[in-house]
mmCIF file of C-alpha atoms in Angstrom:
data_model
loop_
_atom_site.group_PDB
_atom_site.id
_atom_site.type_symbol
_atom_site.label_atom_id
_atom_site.label_comp_id
_atom_site.label_asym_id
_atom_site.label_seq_id
_atom_site.Cartn_x
_atom_site.Cartn_y
_atom_site.Cartn_z
ATOM 1 C CA MET Y 1 -12.136 0.557 0.246
ATOM 2 C CA VAL Y 2 -9.758 3.484 0.225
ATOM 3 C CA ALA Y 3 -11.631 6.740 0.773
ATOM 4 C CA GLY Y 4 -11.848 8.900 -2.297
ATOM 5 C CA LEU Y 5 -10.850 6.245 -4.853
ATOM 6 C CA THR Y 6 -13.263 4.464 -7.140
ATOM 7 C CA GLN Y 7 -12.968 0.760 -7.848
ATOM 8 C CA ARG Y 8 -11.757 1.568 -11.364
ATOM 9 C CA GLU Y 9 -9.030 3.830 -9.990
ATOM 10 C CA ILE Y 10 -7.944 1.153 -7.534
ATOM 11 C CA LEU Y 11 -7.800 -1.471 -10.272
ATOM 12 C CA SER Y 12 -5.925 0.911 -12.565
ATOM 13 C CA ARG Y 13 -3.333 1.695 -9.889
ATOM 14 C CA ALA Y 14 -2.901 -1.972 -9.020
ATOM 15 C CA LEU Y 15 -2.502 -3.036 -12.652
ATOM 16 C CA PHE Y 16 -0.125 -0.132 -13.262
ATOM 17 C CA ALA Y 17 2.077 -1.393 -10.425
ATOM 18 C CA LEU Y 18 2.003 -4.891 -11.883
ATOM 19 C CA ALA Y 19 2.787 -3.601 -15.375
ATOM 20 C CA ASN Y 20 5.848 -1.931 -13.861
ATOM 21 C CA LYS Y 21 7.016 -5.200 -12.272
ATOM 22 C CA ARG Y 22 6.005 -4.276 -8.718
ATOM 23 C CA PRO Y 23 3.893 -7.286 -7.666
ATOM 24 C CA SER Y 24 4.146 -6.467 -3.956
ATOM 25 C CA GLU Y 25 2.688 -3.010 -4.589
ATOM 26 C CA PHE Y 26 -0.082 -4.620 -6.682
ATOM 27 C CA GLU Y 27 -1.028 -6.818 -3.713
ATOM 28 C CA ASN Y 28 -0.733 -3.960 -1.215
ATOM 29 C CA ILE Y 29 -3.035 -1.697 -3.231
ATOM 30 C CA LEU Y 30 -5.697 -4.395 -3.395
ATOM 31 C CA TRP Y 31 -5.273 -5.380 0.258
ATOM 32 C CA LEU Y 32 -5.552 -1.781 1.467
ATOM 33 C CA ALA Y 33 -8.633 -1.214 -0.678
ATOM 34 C CA TYR Y 34 -10.471 -4.491 -0.058
ATOM 35 C CA GLY Y 35 -9.032 -5.938 3.145
ATOM 36 C CA ASP Y 36 -9.194 -9.713 3.370
ATOM 37 C CA GLU Y 37 -11.369 -9.804 0.252
ATOM 38 C CA TRP Y 38 -8.389 -8.785 -1.896
ATOM 39 C CA THR Y 39 -7.724 -12.444 -2.698
ATOM 40 C CA VAL Y 40 -11.190 -12.731 -4.251
ATOM 41 C CA ILE Y 41 -10.306 -9.807 -6.532
ATOM 42 C CA VAL Y 42 -7.032 -11.462 -7.558
ATOM 43 C CA ARG Y 43 -8.779 -14.769 -8.297
ATOM 44 C CA THR Y 44 -11.289 -12.898 -10.447
ATOM 45 C CA LEU Y 45 -8.505 -11.095 -12.322
ATOM 46 C CA ARG Y 46 -6.779 -14.422 -12.930
ATOM 47 C CA GLY Y 47 -10.037 -16.028 -14.075
ATOM 48 C CA ARG Y 48 -10.595 -13.247 -16.592
ATOM 49 C CA GLY Y 49 -7.052 -13.543 -17.923
ATOM 50 C CA ILE Y 50 -6.014 -10.078 -16.729
ATOM 51 C CA VAL Y 51 -3.208 -11.383 -14.518
ATOM 52 C CA ARG Y 52 -1.491 -14.746 -14.309
ATOM 53 C CA TYR Y 53 0.255 -16.413 -11.414
ATOM 54 C CA SER Y 54 3.793 -17.682 -11.871
ATOM 55 C CA GLN Y 55 4.631 -20.524 -9.502
ATOM 56 C CA VAL Y 56 8.307 -20.243 -10.410
ATOM 57 C CA ASP Y 57 8.494 -16.582 -9.363
ATOM 58 C CA ASP Y 58 5.675 -16.832 -6.767
ATOM 59 C CA PHE Y 59 3.913 -13.672 -7.905
ATOM 60 C CA ASP Y 60 1.328 -12.408 -10.352
ATOM 61 C CA ALA Y 61 2.172 -10.778 -13.680
ATOM 62 C CA ILE Y 62 0.024 -8.692 -15.995
ATOM 63 C CA THR Y 63 -1.083 -10.295 -19.260
ATOM 64 C CA ASP Y 64 -1.728 -8.737 -22.657
ATOM 65 C CA GLU Y 65 -5.425 -8.618 -21.736
ATOM 66 C CA GLY Y 66 -4.479 -6.893 -18.489
ATOM 67 C CA ARG Y 67 -2.500 -4.282 -20.405
ATOM 68 C CA ARG Y 68 -5.534 -3.727 -22.652
ATOM 69 C CA VAL Y 69 -7.760 -3.258 -19.588
ATOM 70 C CA LEU Y 70 -5.225 -0.916 -17.985
ATOM 71 C CA GLY Y 71 -5.069 1.163 -21.159
ATOM 72 C CA ALA Y 72 -8.860 1.368 -21.336
ATOM 73 C CA LEU Y 73 -9.066 2.436 -17.685
ATOM 74 C CA ARG Y 74 -6.424 5.103 -18.134
ATOM 75 C CA ARG Y 75 -7.986 6.445 -21.349
ATOM 76 C CA ALA Y 76 -11.260 6.762 -19.405
ATOM 77 C CA GLY Y 77 -9.443 8.919 -16.843
ATOM 78 C CA HIS Y 78 -9.052 6.352 -14.078
ATOM 79 C CA GLY Y 79 -5.837 5.726 -12.243
ATOM 80 C CA VAL Y 80 -2.411 7.220 -12.370
ATOM 81 C CA GLU Y 81 -0.369 9.299 -14.755
ATOM 82 C CA PRO Y 82 2.848 7.824 -16.116
ATOM 83 C CA GLU Y 83 5.890 8.342 -13.930
ATOM 84 C CA PRO Y 84 8.327 10.990 -15.111
ATOM 85 C CA GLU Y 85 11.446 9.519 -16.742
ATOM 86 C CA SER Y 86 13.565 10.914 -13.887
ATOM 87 C CA ALA Y 87 11.611 8.908 -11.285
ATOM 88 C CA ARG Y 88 12.066 5.665 -13.252
ATOM 89 C CA ALA Y 89 15.791 6.314 -13.677
ATOM 90 C CA GLU Y 90 16.252 6.606 -9.902
ATOM 91 C CA ARG Y 91 15.110 3.023 -9.318
#
């Protein structure tokens, strides 16, 4: 696990990346936090309907349930603040 981050913060950051169409960052966050066990976390998220795997695109995407979970985590103070508009415009 990443020092200084709680599991809720890690999940919030990972789901935030996925919600912003950055599936590689989603995987990297989980891999850095959980090492080889990151795939167990992803399978659990899929099983709970928080993310879904798209064979066509070969990556995970956040679901409506995942967005609900992300919102609940962020309202509870876990995770990241929204990016400033200027940072999004630079992409």
